[in-house]
Amino acid sequence: MLTQELKNRADQLGYIDVTENNPTDLKKEITRLKEEKNAVFLAHYYQDAEIQDLADFVGDSLALAQKAADTDADIILFAGVHFMAETAKIINPEKKVILPDFKAGCSLAEAAPAKEFSEFVKQHPDHTVVTYINSSAEVKAYTDITVTSTNALKIINSLPEDEKIIFAPDRNLGKYIMKETGRDMLLWDGACVVHEAFALEKIVDLHKENPHAKIIAHPESEMPLLKVASFVGSTAALLRFVQEDEGDAYIVATEAGILHKMREAVPHKNLIPAPSKEDNTCACSECHFMKMNTLEKVYNCLQYEYPEVNVEEDIRVKAIGSIERMFELS
């Protein structure tokens, strides 16, 4: 039972902090609770392996949004970050959406505060506002079209060539889109700390040690890295590439969580995480926010159906249009 005291503590910490009397087999209990409560368990590729293995569906931002739109579950348990759970709630206002750690945020979403972004949009009333899905519900409310790294090129190319475009919040993805499409866009100055953490010199040195390995990178990375990459694509596209490509070794420049699914898909191939600027134990770049979710937090979240993600109805109504437009153009 979710007591007021437990709720207040969860609001302070960001998650349900209960360890006493928790089952020893968390995976079994999570599976039981899912069935009992008619809950669907969605997880992003960047989650820890044990969470990915237990989820009903694992995907990138676009696939997860599509899955959330199609579910007939009563509860959506979202192992990802806050904007992803918000997106699910925008799409499914009648469903309960819960997030294991409410404070699992996103540097990109935080880079575009709603008040400043709304003022920026008002200063350019003749521009179509295209916003990366890594943004808050409030920012989506000022957006004409939401995009993901999977569909951004297709959607930008679908717009008239003379259409003026604001692209937010990721300047790196924006620069990549401009390079690939030849479009001139007005960019918001935000970035993903995970993808900006890659050390180009270390990656080049690593490639010298592994000359047959292809460098593959997410378009949230900085342009110098993208220029040396053999393939640039969304998380799902990178996963598909290592499966379909004839090569046998890859230096993977995106959040290290994707390596779990890659190694499952191509266990015979050599998958090398791209190193970050900071020397760390994994010799890779990890998202601190994604790793805030744990199996125990997942269990408590589902057991108590909290923390719950809600979006004010007036914001939701404004934001849903940009997501529906994305689905139409995808």
mmCIF file with all atom_site columns, N, CA and C in Angstrom, residues 69-121:
data_model
loop_
_atom_site.group_PDB
_atom_site.id
_atom_site.type_symbol
_atom_site.label_atom_id
_atom_site.label_alt_id
_atom_site.label_comp_id
_atom_site.label_asym_id
_atom_site.label_entity_id
_atom_site.label_seq_id
_atom_site.pdbx_PDB_ins_code
_atom_site.Cartn_x
_atom_site.Cartn_y
_atom_site.Cartn_z
_atom_site.occupancy
_atom_site.B_iso_or_equiv
_atom_site.pdbx_formal_charge
_atom_site.auth_seq_id
_atom_site.auth_comp_id
_atom_site.auth_asym_id
_atom_site.auth_atom_id
_atom_site.pdbx_PDB_model_num
ATOM 1   N N  . ALA A 1 69  ? 1.797  3.763  -28.134 1.00 0.00 ? 69  ALA A N  1
ATOM 2   C CA . ALA A 1 69  ? 0.562  4.156  -28.812 1.00 0.00 ? 69  ALA A CA 1
ATOM 3   C C  . ALA A 1 69  ? -0.330 2.957  -29.100 1.00 0.00 ? 69  ALA A C  1
ATOM 4   N N  . ASP A 1 70  ? 0.277  1.781  -29.237 1.00 0.00 ? 70  ASP A N  1
ATOM 5   C CA . ASP A 1 70  ? -0.476 0.592  -29.646 1.00 0.00 ? 70  ASP A CA 1
ATOM 6   C C  . ASP A 1 70  ? -0.912 -0.301 -28.492 1.00 0.00 ? 70  ASP A C  1
ATOM 7   N N  . THR A 1 71  ? -0.419 -0.054 -27.281 1.00 0.00 ? 71  THR A N  1
ATOM 8   C CA . THR A 1 71  ? -0.667 -0.989 -26.188 1.00 0.00 ? 71  THR A CA 1
ATOM 9   C C  . THR A 1 71  ? -2.106 -0.947 -25.682 1.00 0.00 ? 71  THR A C  1
ATOM 10  N N  . ASP A 1 72  ? -2.592 -2.092 -25.252 1.00 0.00 ? 72  ASP A N  1
ATOM 11  C CA . ASP A 1 72  ? -3.908 -2.152 -24.611 1.00 0.00 ? 72  ASP A CA 1
ATOM 12  C C  . ASP A 1 72  ? -3.769 -2.421 -23.105 1.00 0.00 ? 72  ASP A C  1
ATOM 13  N N  . ALA A 1 73  ? -2.544 -2.275 -22.593 1.00 0.00 ? 73  ALA A N  1
ATOM 14  C CA . ALA A 1 73  ? -2.306 -2.461 -21.159 1.00 0.00 ? 73  ALA A CA 1
ATOM 15  C C  . ALA A 1 73  ? -2.923 -1.312 -20.362 1.00 0.00 ? 73  ALA A C  1
ATOM 16  N N  . ASP A 1 74  ? -3.203 -1.578 -19.088 1.00 0.00 ? 74  ASP A N  1
ATOM 17  C CA . ASP A 1 74  ? -3.739 -0.537 -18.209 1.00 0.00 ? 74  ASP A CA 1
ATOM 18  C C  . ASP A 1 74  ? -2.617 0.339  -17.632 1.00 0.00 ? 74  ASP A C  1
ATOM 19  N N  . ILE A 1 75  ? -1.431 -0.275 -17.481 1.00 0.00 ? 75  ILE A N  1
ATOM 20  C CA . ILE A 1 75  ? -0.282 0.425  -16.899 1.00 0.00 ? 75  ILE A CA 1
ATOM 21  C C  . ILE A 1 75  ? 0.903  0.307  -17.852 1.00 0.00 ? 75  ILE A C  1
ATOM 22  N N  . ILE A 1 76  ? 1.585  1.427  -18.076 1.00 0.00 ? 76  ILE A N  1
ATOM 23  C CA . ILE A 1 76  ? 2.824  1.420  -18.850 1.00 0.00 ? 76  ILE A CA 1
ATOM 24  C C  . ILE A 1 76  ? 3.974  1.657  -17.883 1.00 0.00 ? 76  ILE A C  1
ATOM 25  N N  . LEU A 1 77  ? 4.787  0.624  -17.696 1.00 0.00 ? 77  LEU A N  1
ATOM 26  C CA . LEU A 1 77  ? 5.990  0.728  -16.864 1.00 0.00 ? 77  LEU A CA 1
ATOM 27  C C  . LEU A 1 77  ? 7.147  1.050  -17.800 1.00 0.00 ? 77  LEU A C  1
ATOM 28  N N  . PHE A 1 78  ? 7.717  2.244  -17.651 1.00 0.00 ? 78  PHE A N  1
ATOM 29  C CA . PHE A 1 78  ? 8.695  2.736  -18.618 1.00 0.00 ? 78  PHE A CA 1
ATOM 30  C C  . PHE A 1 78  ? 10.084 2.802  -17.996 1.00 0.00 ? 78  PHE A C  1
ATOM 31  N N  . ALA A 1 79  ? 10.959 1.890  -18.397 1.00 0.00 ? 79  ALA A N  1
ATOM 32  C CA . ALA A 1 79  ? 12.349 1.932  -17.953 1.00 0.00 ? 79  ALA A CA 1
ATOM 33  C C  . ALA A 1 79  ? 13.140 2.706  -18.999 1.00 0.00 ? 79  ALA A C  1
ATOM 34  N N  . GLY A 1 80  ? 13.238 3.989  -18.732 1.00 0.00 ? 80  GLY A N  1
ATOM 35  C CA . GLY A 1 80  ? 13.936 4.900  -19.629 1.00 0.00 ? 80  GLY A CA 1
ATOM 36  C C  . GLY A 1 80  ? 14.177 6.173  -18.850 1.00 0.00 ? 80  GLY A C  1
ATOM 37  N N  . VAL A 1 81  ? 13.995 7.308  -19.517 1.00 0.00 ? 81  VAL A N  1
ATOM 38  C CA . VAL A 1 81  ? 14.134 8.589  -18.824 1.00 0.00 ? 81  VAL A CA 1
ATOM 39  C C  . VAL A 1 81  ? 12.819 9.357  -18.892 1.00 0.00 ? 81  VAL A C  1
ATOM 40  N N  . HIS A 1 82  ? 12.773 10.469 -18.197 1.00 0.00 ? 82  HIS A N  1
ATOM 41  C CA . HIS A 1 82  ? 11.499 11.143 -17.938 1.00 0.00 ? 82  HIS A CA 1
ATOM 42  C C  . HIS A 1 82  ? 10.760 11.548 -19.203 1.00 0.00 ? 82  HIS A C  1
ATOM 43  N N  . PHE A 1 83  ? 11.470 12.107 -20.204 1.00 0.00 ? 83  PHE A N  1
ATOM 44  C CA . PHE A 1 83  ? 10.753 12.577 -21.401 1.00 0.00 ? 83  PHE A CA 1
ATOM 45  C C  . PHE A 1 83  ? 10.087 11.428 -22.143 1.00 0.00 ? 83  PHE A C  1
ATOM 46  N N  . MET A 1 84  ? 10.653 10.229 -22.061 1.00 0.00 ? 84  MET A N  1
ATOM 47  C CA . MET A 1 84  ? 10.063 9.067  -22.725 1.00 0.00 ? 84  MET A CA 1
ATOM 48  C C  . MET A 1 84  ? 8.744  8.680  -22.066 1.00 0.00 ? 84  MET A C  1
ATOM 49  N N  . ALA A 1 85  ? 8.735  8.668  -20.737 1.00 0.00 ? 85  ALA A N  1
ATOM 50  C CA . ALA A 1 85  ? 7.501  8.368  -20.015 1.00 0.00 ? 85  ALA A CA 1
ATOM 51  C C  . ALA A 1 85  ? 6.462  9.464  -20.245 1.00 0.00 ? 85  ALA A C  1
ATOM 52  N N  . GLU A 1 86  ? 6.901  10.711 -20.304 1.00 0.00 ? 86  GLU A N  1
ATOM 53  C CA . GLU A 1 86  ? 5.989  11.821 -20.621 1.00 0.00 ? 86  GLU A CA 1
ATOM 54  C C  . GLU A 1 86  ? 5.354  11.630 -21.988 1.00 0.00 ? 86  GLU A C  1
ATOM 55  N N  . THR A 1 87  ? 6.159  11.230 -22.963 1.00 0.00 ? 87  THR A N  1
ATOM 56  C CA . THR A 1 87  ? 5.643  11.010 -24.310 1.00 0.00 ? 87  THR A CA 1
ATOM 57  C C  . THR A 1 87  ? 4.569  9.928  -24.300 1.00 0.00 ? 87  THR A C  1
ATOM 58  N N  . ALA A 1 88  ? 4.822  8.851  -23.552 1.00 0.00 ? 88  ALA A N  1
ATOM 59  C CA . ALA A 1 88  ? 3.824  7.784  -23.433 1.00 0.00 ? 88  ALA A CA 1
ATOM 60  C C  . ALA A 1 88  ? 2.534  8.305  -22.809 1.00 0.00 ? 88  ALA A C  1
ATOM 61  N N  . LYS A 1 89  ? 2.643  9.201  -21.831 1.00 0.00 ? 89  LYS A N  1
ATOM 62  C CA . LYS A 1 89  ? 1.460  9.760  -21.179 1.00 0.00 ? 89  LYS A CA 1
ATOM 63  C C  . LYS A 1 89  ? 0.715  10.713 -22.111 1.00 0.00 ? 89  LYS A C  1
ATOM 64  N N  . ILE A 1 90  ? 1.453  11.482 -22.896 1.00 0.00 ? 90  ILE A N  1
ATOM 65  C CA . ILE A 1 90  ? 0.813  12.368 -23.872 1.00 0.00 ? 90  ILE A CA 1
ATOM 66  C C  . ILE A 1 90  ? -0.034 11.558 -24.838 1.00 0.00 ? 90  ILE A C  1
ATOM 67  N N  . ILE A 1 91  ? 0.493  10.425 -25.262 1.00 0.00 ? 91  ILE A N  1
ATOM 68  C CA . ILE A 1 91  ? -0.204 9.559  -26.213 1.00 0.00 ? 91  ILE A CA 1
ATOM 69  C C  . ILE A 1 91  ? -1.356 8.811  -25.548 1.00 0.00 ? 91  ILE A C  1
ATOM 70  N N  . ASN A 1 92  ? -1.193 8.467  -24.260 1.00 0.00 ? 92  ASN A N  1
ATOM 71  C CA . ASN A 1 92  ? -2.172 7.637  -23.545 1.00 0.00 ? 92  ASN A CA 1
ATOM 72  C C  . ASN A 1 92  ? -2.640 8.323  -22.262 1.00 0.00 ? 92  ASN A C  1
ATOM 73  N N  . PRO A 1 93  ? -3.424 9.376  -22.366 1.00 0.00 ? 93  PRO A N  1
ATOM 74  C CA . PRO A 1 93  ? -3.829 10.098 -21.151 1.00 0.00 ? 93  PRO A CA 1
ATOM 75  C C  . PRO A 1 93  ? -4.660 9.264  -20.186 1.00 0.00 ? 93  PRO A C  1
ATOM 76  N N  . GLU A 1 94  ? -5.318 8.229  -20.697 1.00 0.00 ? 94  GLU A N  1
ATOM 77  C CA . GLU A 1 94  ? -6.196 7.415  -19.861 1.00 0.00 ? 94  GLU A CA 1
ATOM 78  C C  . GLU A 1 94  ? -5.446 6.296  -19.140 1.00 0.00 ? 94  GLU A C  1
ATOM 79  N N  . LYS A 1 95  ? -4.206 6.068  -19.491 1.00 0.00 ? 95  LYS A N  1
ATOM 80  C CA . LYS A 1 95  ? -3.421 4.991  -18.881 1.00 0.00 ? 95  LYS A CA 1
ATOM 81  C C  . LYS A 1 95  ? -2.511 5.534  -17.783 1.00 0.00 ? 95  LYS A C  1
ATOM 82  N N  . LYS A 1 96  ? -2.185 4.676  -16.849 1.00 0.00 ? 96  LYS A N  1
ATOM 83  C CA . LYS A 1 96  ? -1.231 5.048  -15.806 1.00 0.00 ? 96  LYS A CA 1
ATOM 84  C C  . LYS A 1 96  ? 0.177  4.774  -16.327 1.00 0.00 ? 96  LYS A C  1
ATOM 85  N N  . VAL A 1 97  ? 1.018  5.778  -16.310 1.00 0.00 ? 97  VAL A N  1
ATOM 86  C CA . VAL A 1 97  ? 2.407  5.646  -16.750 1.00 0.00 ? 97  VAL A CA 1
ATOM 87  C C  . VAL A 1 97  ? 3.301  5.823  -15.533 1.00 0.00 ? 97  VAL A C  1
ATOM 88  N N  . ILE A 1 98  ? 4.157  4.832  -15.291 1.00 0.00 ? 98  ILE A N  1
ATOM 89  C CA . ILE A 1 98  ? 5.031  4.874  -14.124 1.00 0.00 ? 98  ILE A CA 1
ATOM 90  C C  . ILE A 1 98  ? 6.488  4.744  -14.556 1.00 0.00 ? 98  ILE A C  1
ATOM 91  N N  . LEU A 1 99  ? 7.362  5.392  -13.777 1.00 0.00 ? 99  LEU A N  1
ATOM 92  C CA . LEU A 1 99  ? 8.783  5.482  -14.084 1.00 0.00 ? 99  LEU A CA 1
ATOM 93  C C  . LEU A 1 99  ? 9.570  5.085  -12.828 1.00 0.00 ? 99  LEU A C  1
ATOM 94  N N  . PRO A 1 100 ? 10.462 4.099  -12.909 1.00 0.00 ? 100 PRO A N  1
ATOM 95  C CA . PRO A 1 100 ? 11.152 3.621  -11.702 1.00 0.00 ? 100 PRO A CA 1
ATOM 96  C C  . PRO A 1 100 ? 11.868 4.707  -10.908 1.00 0.00 ? 100 PRO A C  1
ATOM 97  N N  . ASP A 1 101 ? 12.481 5.657  -11.612 1.00 0.00 ? 101 ASP A N  1
ATOM 98  C CA . ASP A 1 101 ? 13.142 6.770  -10.937 1.00 0.00 ? 101 ASP A CA 1
ATOM 99  C C  . ASP A 1 101 ? 12.723 8.068  -11.611 1.00 0.00 ? 101 ASP A C  1
ATOM 100 N N  . PHE A 1 102 ? 11.930 8.862  -10.911 1.00 0.00 ? 102 PHE A N  1
ATOM 101 C CA . PHE A 1 102 ? 11.358 10.082 -11.477 1.00 0.00 ? 102 PHE A CA 1
ATOM 102 C C  . PHE A 1 102 ? 12.428 11.091 -11.851 1.00 0.00 ? 102 PHE A C  1
ATOM 103 N N  . LYS A 1 103 ? 13.603 10.983 -11.219 1.00 0.00 ? 103 LYS A N  1
ATOM 104 C CA . LYS A 1 103 ? 14.688 11.937 -11.479 1.00 0.00 ? 103 LYS A CA 1
ATOM 105 C C  . LYS A 1 103 ? 15.607 11.505 -12.611 1.00 0.00 ? 103 LYS A C  1
ATOM 106 N N  . ALA A 1 104 ? 15.235 10.434 -13.302 1.00 0.00 ? 104 ALA A N  1
ATOM 107 C CA . ALA A 1 104 ? 16.006 10.012 -14.469 1.00 0.00 ? 104 ALA A CA 1
ATOM 108 C C  . ALA A 1 104 ? 15.698 10.975 -15.609 1.00 0.00 ? 104 ALA A C  1
ATOM 109 N N  . GLY A 1 105 ? 16.523 11.987 -15.748 1.00 0.00 ? 105 GLY A N  1
ATOM 110 C CA . GLY A 1 105 ? 16.264 13.052 -16.714 1.00 0.00 ? 105 GLY A CA 1
ATOM 111 C C  . GLY A 1 105 ? 17.045 12.878 -18.001 1.00 0.00 ? 105 GLY A C  1
ATOM 112 N N  . CYS A 1 106 ? 17.339 13.980 -18.657 1.00 0.00 ? 106 CYS A N  1
ATOM 113 C CA . CYS A 1 106 ? 18.047 13.954 -19.938 1.00 0.00 ? 106 CYS A CA 1
ATOM 114 C C  . CYS A 1 106 ? 18.708 15.311 -20.139 1.00 0.00 ? 106 CYS A C  1
ATOM 115 N N  . SER A 1 107 ? 20.002 15.299 -20.452 1.00 0.00 ? 107 SER A N  1
ATOM 116 C CA . SER A 1 107 ? 20.716 16.567 -20.623 1.00 0.00 ? 107 SER A CA 1
ATOM 117 C C  . SER A 1 107 ? 20.148 17.381 -21.773 1.00 0.00 ? 107 SER A C  1
ATOM 118 N N  . LEU A 1 108 ? 19.659 16.713 -22.799 1.00 0.00 ? 108 LEU A N  1
ATOM 119 C CA . LEU A 1 108 ? 19.068 17.436 -23.928 1.00 0.00 ? 108 LEU A CA 1
ATOM 120 C C  . LEU A 1 108 ? 17.760 18.102 -23.533 1.00 0.00 ? 108 LEU A C  1
ATOM 121 N N  . ALA A 1 109 ? 16.901 17.365 -22.844 1.00 0.00 ? 109 ALA A N  1
ATOM 122 C CA . ALA A 1 109 ? 15.630 17.944 -22.403 1.00 0.00 ? 109 ALA A CA 1
ATOM 123 C C  . ALA A 1 109 ? 15.867 19.127 -21.472 1.00 0.00 ? 109 ALA A C  1
ATOM 124 N N  . GLU A 1 110 ? 16.868 18.987 -20.599 1.00 0.00 ? 110 GLU A N  1
ATOM 125 C CA . GLU A 1 110 ? 17.170 20.060 -19.652 1.00 0.00 ? 110 GLU A CA 1
ATOM 126 C C  . GLU A 1 110 ? 17.802 21.268 -20.344 1.00 0.00 ? 110 GLU A C  1
ATOM 127 N N  . ALA A 1 111 ? 18.367 21.055 -21.532 1.00 0.00 ? 111 ALA A N  1
ATOM 128 C CA . ALA A 1 111 ? 19.023 22.151 -22.256 1.00 0.00 ? 111 ALA A CA 1
ATOM 129 C C  . ALA A 1 111 ? 18.024 23.114 -22.891 1.00 0.00 ? 111 ALA A C  1
ATOM 130 N N  . ALA A 1 112 ? 16.748 22.746 -22.885 1.00 0.00 ? 112 ALA A N  1
ATOM 131 C CA . ALA A 1 112 ? 15.725 23.616 -23.483 1.00 0.00 ? 112 ALA A CA 1
ATOM 132 C C  . ALA A 1 112 ? 14.612 23.881 -22.476 1.00 0.00 ? 112 ALA A C  1
ATOM 133 N N  . PRO A 1 113 ? 14.822 24.811 -21.539 1.00 0.00 ? 113 PRO A N  1
ATOM 134 C CA . PRO A 1 113 ? 13.760 25.173 -20.593 1.00 0.00 ? 113 PRO A CA 1
ATOM 135 C C  . PRO A 1 113 ? 12.560 25.744 -21.351 1.00 0.00 ? 113 PRO A C  1
ATOM 136 N N  . ALA A 1 114 ? 11.376 25.366 -20.947 1.00 0.00 ? 114 ALA A N  1
ATOM 137 C CA . ALA A 1 114 ? 10.170 25.718 -21.692 1.00 0.00 ? 114 ALA A CA 1
ATOM 138 C C  . ALA A 1 114 ? 9.987  27.229 -21.854 1.00 0.00 ? 114 ALA A C  1
ATOM 139 N N  . LYS A 1 115 ? 10.238 28.010 -20.795 1.00 0.00 ? 115 LYS A N  1
ATOM 140 C CA . LYS A 1 115 ? 10.015 29.449 -20.868 1.00 0.00 ? 115 LYS A CA 1
ATOM 141 C C  . LYS A 1 115 ? 10.930 30.097 -21.903 1.00 0.00 ? 115 LYS A C  1
ATOM 142 N N  . GLU A 1 116 ? 12.230 29.753 -21.841 1.00 0.00 ? 116 GLU A N  1
ATOM 143 C CA . GLU A 1 116 ? 13.178 30.324 -22.790 1.00 0.00 ? 116 GLU A CA 1
ATOM 144 C C  . GLU A 1 116 ? 12.880 29.870 -24.211 1.00 0.00 ? 116 GLU A C  1
ATOM 145 N N  . PHE A 1 117 ? 12.462 28.605 -24.330 1.00 0.00 ? 117 PHE A N  1
ATOM 146 C CA . PHE A 1 117 ? 12.170 28.082 -25.666 1.00 0.00 ? 117 PHE A CA 1
ATOM 147 C C  . PHE A 1 117 ? 10.943 28.758 -26.264 1.00 0.00 ? 117 PHE A C  1
ATOM 148 N N  . SER A 1 118 ? 9.931  28.994 -25.469 1.00 0.00 ? 118 SER A N  1
ATOM 149 C CA . SER A 1 118 ? 8.725  29.649 -25.977 1.00 0.00 ? 118 SER A CA 1
ATOM 150 C C  . SER A 1 118 ? 9.027  31.061 -26.461 1.00 0.00 ? 118 SER A C  1
ATOM 151 N N  . GLU A 1 119 ? 9.914  31.758 -25.735 1.00 0.00 ? 119 GLU A N  1
ATOM 152 C CA . GLU A 1 119 ? 10.313 33.107 -26.146 1.00 0.00 ? 119 GLU A CA 1
ATOM 153 C C  . GLU A 1 119 ? 11.098 33.067 -27.457 1.00 0.00 ? 119 GLU A C  1
ATOM 154 N N  . PHE A 1 120 ? 11.943 32.069 -27.599 1.00 0.00 ? 120 PHE A N  1
ATOM 155 C CA . PHE A 1 120 ? 12.726 31.887 -28.819 1.00 0.00 ? 120 PHE A CA 1
ATOM 156 C C  . PHE A 1 120 ? 11.797 31.651 -30.011 1.00 0.00 ? 120 PHE A C  1
ATOM 157 N N  . VAL A 1 121 ? 10.801 30.803 -29.808 1.00 0.00 ? 121 VAL A N  1
ATOM 158 C CA . VAL A 1 121 ? 9.838  30.502 -30.880 1.00 0.00 ? 121 VAL A CA 1
ATOM 159 C C  . VAL A 1 121 ? 9.056  31.758 -31.264 1.00 0.00 ? 121 VAL A C  1
#
